[in-house]
Amino acid sequence: MAKSSADDAELRRACQLAVEGTRHKVVFSIRTVKTHGTWGKSAKLGCQMAKPRVLALCTKAKGQRTKAFLRVLKYSTGGVLEPAKLYKLKHLSKVEVVISDPSGFTFTLGFDDLRSQSVAPSQWTMRNTDDRNRLLLCILNICKDVLGRLPKVVGIDVVEMALWAKENTPAVSAQSNQQGGASIESSVTETELKVYVEKELVSQAEEEDKEALLRTYIMGVGEAEAFSERLKRELQALEAANVHAILESEPLIDEVSHGLESATNCLEDMDEWLGMFNIKLRHMREDIESIETRNNKLEMQSVNNKTLMEELDKLLEQLSIPSEYSACLIGDSFDEAQMQQNIEACEWLTTALRGLEVPNIDPIYAKMRGVKEKRGELQIIKSTFVGKASEYMRSYFATFVDFMLNDKNYFSQQGQLKRPDHAELRFKCSTYARLLKHLKILDKNCLGPLRKAYCSSLNLLLRKEAREFANELRVGVKTSKTPSVWFEVFTGSGQNVNLADTATVSEAYAKMLTIFIPLLVDESSFFAHFMCFEVPSTIDGNKIKHNEDNDDSKSVMVDIAALNESLQDLFDGIEEEFSAVVDWAYKIDPLCCISMHETTERCLSSQKADAAGYVRILLDDLACHIYMQFNRFVDNACHQIERNERNARQTGVLPYIPRFASLATRMEQYVAGQSRDLVDQAYTKFVNIMFETLKKNSKADPKNPDIFLIENYAAFQNSLYDLARVVPTLAKFYNEAIEAYEQACTRHISMIIYSQFDRLFQFARNIEDLMLNNVAAEEIPFQVGLSRVDLRKTLKSSLSGFDKSSAAMYKKLQKNLTSEELLPSLWDKCKKDFLDKYESFVQLVAKIYPAESVPSVAELRHRI
């Protein structure tokens, strides 16, 4: 007998692994097959789909109690067991063997807690009777030991179960011990099982009669062995009676044997006939299969031919040129009247050529000779059509722009400024945008000449509009004819330039930028869109540079370079018209450059990095031109300042000091925003050259060089006092002038003091020199020329006529000074410096000559 799956240790381990984490312990497992029956009818075996399952009996200890479960496990896709259903054995009410299965391997388990009793319970089919008995016996023992009761058993013979249990007690015991579950007794007797066998075909009355009859008959079934011996004896008696009966029925047996021989002969004849029929049927079946094969091939060939014809019809339709487009593509004419048909024909040609390329057509079709010839034909048509369309567009651009150039109403006229309006031109060109888009797809190189033709024609229009507008702008501005010479030595009228003139000129320049820069930006954007440049609306240079290895980024960079090159052709020469306005404004008042520079920078900062990027280049060049013109003015003014150095000897305040203050005041009126740097650079240049010229001119008078510096630095401070408080750059130069003024004052006053009291302070310097040479203070009175007698002589010669010497200092300070307003402050400084020096002298005398007396500082302060 084959080994039962109930003894498979691997199966039990797999079951235990499947229920891991539930605290269930598998005590018994066996393979089975699950089928379904129907209520009220006996299901035919095999009619339902059989599903392999594994039934596992499990126990779960909960305190002093033990619960029993029946688990149904199924196989997953990978052949691993996984839980399917769980039944509690305490709800098991009936175990019934299916009577429709003659083998007796199939049974059902009835549970009283099923939600739907209308559904037939599952049927379980075992491999053999042993497997069935093993499972049922284990279920009954667990129900008895754990639950204390047994379910109703239907369709199983009690004697058969008892005998099987006795013969297979070792196997059952071994399994029960291996599982380690609840203790299940190895032997099952009829009395212990208390199995109630129910025969559904016996009525209740008959069952009661049989029970009464059995009670009157003592069978002696108290012990299984005695009962078994009794059954064997009765079986032997039955077999003996059967043999006797058979011997008595020999004639009947002979008759049956004769009938069997006749039937055998008939069967042999029938077998021969069936063999012949089988051969004929086999040949007939082969013929039918051959016919069916040929028929299937014919049907497949018919379907394939039909599909092929449909594909060929589609291909022919794709290869043929529609009649409505044939005249436009092949004809010689290309005029505006049929432009819509021409555009539609161009779209069809683009689609047709794209449809014959490998990604859009099957590679097999692409290799067909007809497709290759048609592709070549379309290429020829494409070249012809592109040539006609390009020639027409070039002629159209030139004709329309010539029409606008010859019409004076499009331009500014005398006494009337005309704002350029290109709305009609753009509308006319927009009707051809679809055509250019498809022309680019057909032949990308054809757009190059078209772009040049468009730029050349429109450039003439833009330049004439800018020139006429600038001319009328200059004529409409009335200004004075006074030249602007700021730093001439003579008192000219250049400083009296009318502020209204400057404001009017600046407004004229701003008006031209306000009118034409938006126009140029719009033209740039329209040109990029109209001429099919594939550039983004906003260009991020850093992002494009970062992704420059990307094919899309490379394509964008190439298109941006081509667009800038075309825009250069489109706006070529127009910057000259703007520069002419700048030069005109510069001639009227160079200080206009400040406001024009600010206007240009403001306009430049408002431009985005989009398709109109070339306009930024134009504005950059214009700002550079303004910067150069302003620097030219600054250089000329610096040259005028330097000319003072080469003139005859000059005294007093130089004229360019107050003129610079006047110039700075006017320049500050135009400073705003980004023009601050421009003006600060001019200030730096002016002041540096002024200070250098002052120093050079001061050397022309070797006797009194500091007087010249004092007066001019003081004039510089006085004239720029208000501006220095609000302009940081001028404040820096103001502080430099203060420092230079103080140094010149110190030098000049020291020279005046030493001219009157040189002997007195020379005596003090000699003492200081000896002290620096580490000569002791008590030894200095014994040095030559520094004795007490020498000290008395020095004091007498220097201070005896102190009032006279003080008056001489005042007269000498007043003699060469041309600015009388500076005299009081200089004399106060002179007195202070003298008293400071005399105080230092008194302190030295007190230290070196303690016994000597000298006039006090307070006494001289009172006398001076």
PDB file of C-alpha atoms in Angstrom, residues 489 638-657 689-713:
ATOM      1  CA  VAL A 489      39.199 131.911 -18.390  1.00  0.00           C
ATOM      2  CA  CYS A 638      39.653 119.255 -18.081  1.00  0.00           C
ATOM      3  CA  HIS A 639      41.696 120.600 -20.984  1.00  0.00           C
ATOM      4  CA  GLN A 640      40.298 124.098 -20.319  1.00  0.00           C
ATOM      5  CA  ILE A 641      41.358 123.753 -16.665  1.00  0.00           C
ATOM      6  CA  GLU A 642      44.854 122.669 -17.656  1.00  0.00           C
ATOM      7  CA  ARG A 643      45.171 125.718 -19.945  1.00  0.00           C
ATOM      8  CA  ASN A 644      45.220 127.901 -16.824  1.00  0.00           C
ATOM      9  CA  GLU A 645      48.555 126.332 -15.903  1.00  0.00           C
ATOM     10  CA  ARG A 646      50.159 127.626 -19.078  1.00  0.00           C
ATOM     11  CA  ASN A 647      48.744 131.144 -18.707  1.00  0.00           C
ATOM     12  CA  ALA A 648      50.587 134.058 -17.049  1.00  0.00           C
ATOM     13  CA  ARG A 649      51.045 134.183 -13.322  1.00  0.00           C
ATOM     14  CA  GLN A 650      47.691 134.032 -11.557  1.00  0.00           C
ATOM     15  CA  THR A 651      46.740 135.219  -8.116  1.00  0.00           C
ATOM     16  CA  GLY A 652      43.632 134.944  -6.024  1.00  0.00           C
ATOM     17  CA  VAL A 653      40.848 132.456  -6.662  1.00  0.00           C
ATOM     18  CA  LEU A 654      40.992 130.807 -10.073  1.00  0.00           C
ATOM     19  CA  PRO A 655      37.795 131.203 -12.106  1.00  0.00           C
ATOM     20  CA  TYR A 656      37.196 127.475 -12.600  1.00  0.00           C
ATOM     21  CA  ILE A 657      36.648 126.947  -8.836  1.00  0.00           C
ATOM     22  CA  ILE A 689      42.758 117.898 -12.447  1.00  0.00           C
ATOM     23  CA  MET A 690      41.737 121.040 -10.520  1.00  0.00           C
ATOM     24  CA  PHE A 691      43.816 120.087  -7.474  1.00  0.00           C
ATOM     25  CA  GLU A 692      46.796 119.132  -9.639  1.00  0.00           C
ATOM     26  CA  THR A 693      46.557 122.458 -11.510  1.00  0.00           C
ATOM     27  CA  LEU A 694      46.361 124.342  -8.196  1.00  0.00           C
ATOM     28  CA  LYS A 695      49.543 122.710  -6.977  1.00  0.00           C
ATOM     29  CA  LYS A 696      51.346 123.492 -10.233  1.00  0.00           C
ATOM     30  CA  ASN A 697      50.160 127.134 -10.299  1.00  0.00           C
ATOM     31  CA  SER A 698      51.201 127.626  -6.663  1.00  0.00           C
ATOM     32  CA  LYS A 699      54.801 126.903  -7.624  1.00  0.00           C
ATOM     33  CA  ALA A 700      54.775 129.949  -9.946  1.00  0.00           C
ATOM     34  CA  ASP A 701      55.093 132.237  -6.858  1.00  0.00           C
ATOM     35  CA  PRO A 702      57.973 130.792  -4.801  1.00  0.00           C
ATOM     36  CA  LYS A 703      57.679 133.509  -2.116  1.00  0.00           C
ATOM     37  CA  ASN A 704      54.053 132.964  -1.183  1.00  0.00           C
ATOM     38  CA  PRO A 705      52.921 129.608  -2.686  1.00  0.00           C
ATOM     39  CA  ASP A 706      50.699 128.719   0.245  1.00  0.00           C
ATOM     40  CA  ILE A 707      48.636 131.928   0.021  1.00  0.00           C
ATOM     41  CA  PHE A 708      47.461 130.848  -3.452  1.00  0.00           C
ATOM     42  CA  LEU A 709      46.518 127.376  -2.182  1.00  0.00           C
ATOM     43  CA  ILE A 710      44.774 128.759   0.933  1.00  0.00           C
ATOM     44  CA  GLU A 711      42.542 131.072  -1.058  1.00  0.00           C
ATOM     45  CA  ASN A 712      41.580 128.476  -3.697  1.00  0.00           C
ATOM     46  CA  TYR A 713      40.971 125.609  -1.253  1.00  0.00           C
TER      47      TYR A 713
END
